[in-house]
Coordinates of C-alpha atoms in Angstrom, one line a residue:
Q1 CA 105.5 40.8 -44.0
V2 CA 107.1 42.3 -40.9
Q3 CA 110.8 41.5 -40.3
L4 CA 113.0 42.7 -37.5
V5 CA 116.7 42.0 -37.8
E6 CA 119.1 42.7 -34.9
S7 CA 122.8 43.2 -35.3
G8 CA 125.8 44.5 -33.4
G9 CA 126.0 41.9 -30.7
G10 CA 129.4 40.6 -29.5
L11 CA 131.8 40.3 -26.6
V12 CA 132.6 43.4 -24.6
R13 CA 134.6 43.9 -21.4
P14 CA 133.0 45.3 -18.2
G15 CA 132.8 49.0 -18.4
G16 CA 132.7 48.9 -22.2
S17 CA 130.1 50.0 -24.8
L18 CA 128.1 48.3 -27.5
T19 CA 125.3 49.5 -29.8
L20 CA 122.7 47.2 -31.1
S21 CA 120.7 47.9 -34.3
C22 CA 117.2 46.6 -35.3
A23 CA 116.4 47.0 -39.0
A24 CA 112.7 46.9 -39.6
S25 CA 110.8 46.1 -42.8
G26 CA 107.1 45.8 -43.3
I27 CA 106.5 48.1 -40.3
N28 CA 107.2 51.8 -39.9
V29 CA 109.0 52.1 -36.6
R30 CA 107.9 55.7 -36.1
N31 CA 104.2 54.6 -36.0
Y32 CA 104.6 51.9 -33.4
G33 CA 106.1 51.5 -30.0
M34 CA 109.3 49.5 -30.3
G35 CA 111.3 47.9 -27.6
W36 CA 114.4 45.9 -26.7
H37 CA 114.0 42.9 -24.4
R38 CA 116.7 40.5 -23.2
Q39 CA 116.9 37.0 -21.9
A40 CA 119.8 35.7 -19.9
P41 CA 120.5 32.0 -19.6
G42 CA 118.0 30.4 -17.3
Q43 CA 116.1 33.6 -16.9
Q44 CA 112.8 34.9 -18.2
R45 CA 112.7 37.5 -21.0
E46 CA 112.7 41.0 -19.6
L47 CA 111.9 44.4 -21.0
V48 CA 115.0 46.6 -21.2
A49 CA 113.8 49.8 -23.0
I50 CA 111.0 51.1 -25.1
I51 CA 110.4 54.0 -27.4
I52 CA 106.8 55.0 -28.2
N53 CA 105.7 56.6 -31.4
A54 CA 105.8 60.0 -29.8
G55 CA 109.4 59.5 -29.1
D56 CA 109.2 59.1 -25.3
T57 CA 111.4 56.4 -23.8
K58 CA 111.3 54.2 -20.7
Y59 CA 113.9 52.0 -19.2
A60 CA 114.3 49.1 -16.8
D61 CA 115.8 50.3 -13.5
S62 CA 118.8 48.0 -14.1
V63 CA 119.8 49.9 -17.2
K64 CA 118.6 53.4 -16.5
G65 CA 121.4 55.9 -17.0
R66 CA 123.5 53.4 -18.9
F67 CA 121.4 52.4 -21.9
T68 CA 119.8 54.6 -24.5
I69 CA 117.1 53.6 -27.0
S70 CA 116.6 55.6 -30.1
R71 CA 115.3 55.3 -33.7
D72 CA 116.2 56.6 -37.1
N73 CA 112.9 57.1 -39.0
V74 CA 114.7 57.4 -42.4
K75 CA 116.6 54.2 -41.9
N76 CA 113.6 52.6 -40.2
T77 CA 115.9 51.3 -37.5
V78 CA 115.9 51.2 -33.8
Y79 CA 119.1 51.3 -31.7
L80 CA 120.1 50.4 -28.2
E81 CA 123.3 52.1 -27.1
M82 CA 124.8 50.3 -24.1
N83 CA 127.4 52.0 -21.9
N84 CA 129.3 51.0 -18.7
M85 CA 128.3 47.5 -19.3
K86 CA 128.2 44.9 -16.6
P87 CA 128.5 41.1 -16.6
E88 CA 124.8 40.9 -15.7
D89 CA 124.0 42.5 -19.0
T90 CA 125.0 39.3 -20.7
A91 CA 122.0 38.0 -22.6
V92 CA 120.4 37.6 -26.0
Y93 CA 118.8 40.9 -26.9
Y94 CA 115.6 40.9 -28.9
C95 CA 113.9 43.7 -30.8
G96 CA 110.1 43.8 -31.0
N97 CA 107.1 46.0 -31.5
T98 CA 105.4 46.9 -28.2
Q99 CA 102.2 47.9 -29.9
P100 CA 100.5 45.2 -32.0
V101 CA 100.6 45.4 -35.7
D102 CA 97.2 44.1 -36.9
G103 CA 97.1 42.3 -33.5
V104 CA 100.5 40.7 -33.8
Y105 CA 103.7 41.2 -31.9
Y106 CA 106.9 40.5 -33.8
W107 CA 110.4 39.6 -32.7
G108 CA 113.7 39.4 -34.3
K109 CA 115.9 36.4 -33.9
G110 CA 118.1 38.1 -31.3
A111 CA 121.6 39.3 -30.8
L112 CA 124.0 37.7 -28.3
V113 CA 125.8 40.1 -26.0
T114 CA 128.4 38.8 -23.7
V115 CA 130.1 41.0 -21.0
S116 CA 133.2 39.4 -19.7
S117 CA 136.8 40.1 -19.0

């Protein structure tokens, strides 16, 4: 059974930094594309960053240069390092596989990130 558990959310001031973690079980993150999405209040869920099994990464224009996605194959964990954060980064952040596992896309329960002074 695949489980994705996000952690590391919280309150941060504008310009600050935060790192989210996504611990995976039942799936080997190095074999599948993994991504971070976010959903702000009243908004649709949007893709923030992805890392494919070859290690290449892609980012939404809104976070390019500020956010970095990475993974630790030993810990089977995907990270999202967020720097120079802005109030518009406030959202619930979700970890998920971007390539289906036996035809299924999985999501974690999300981590709330609030950027406010």
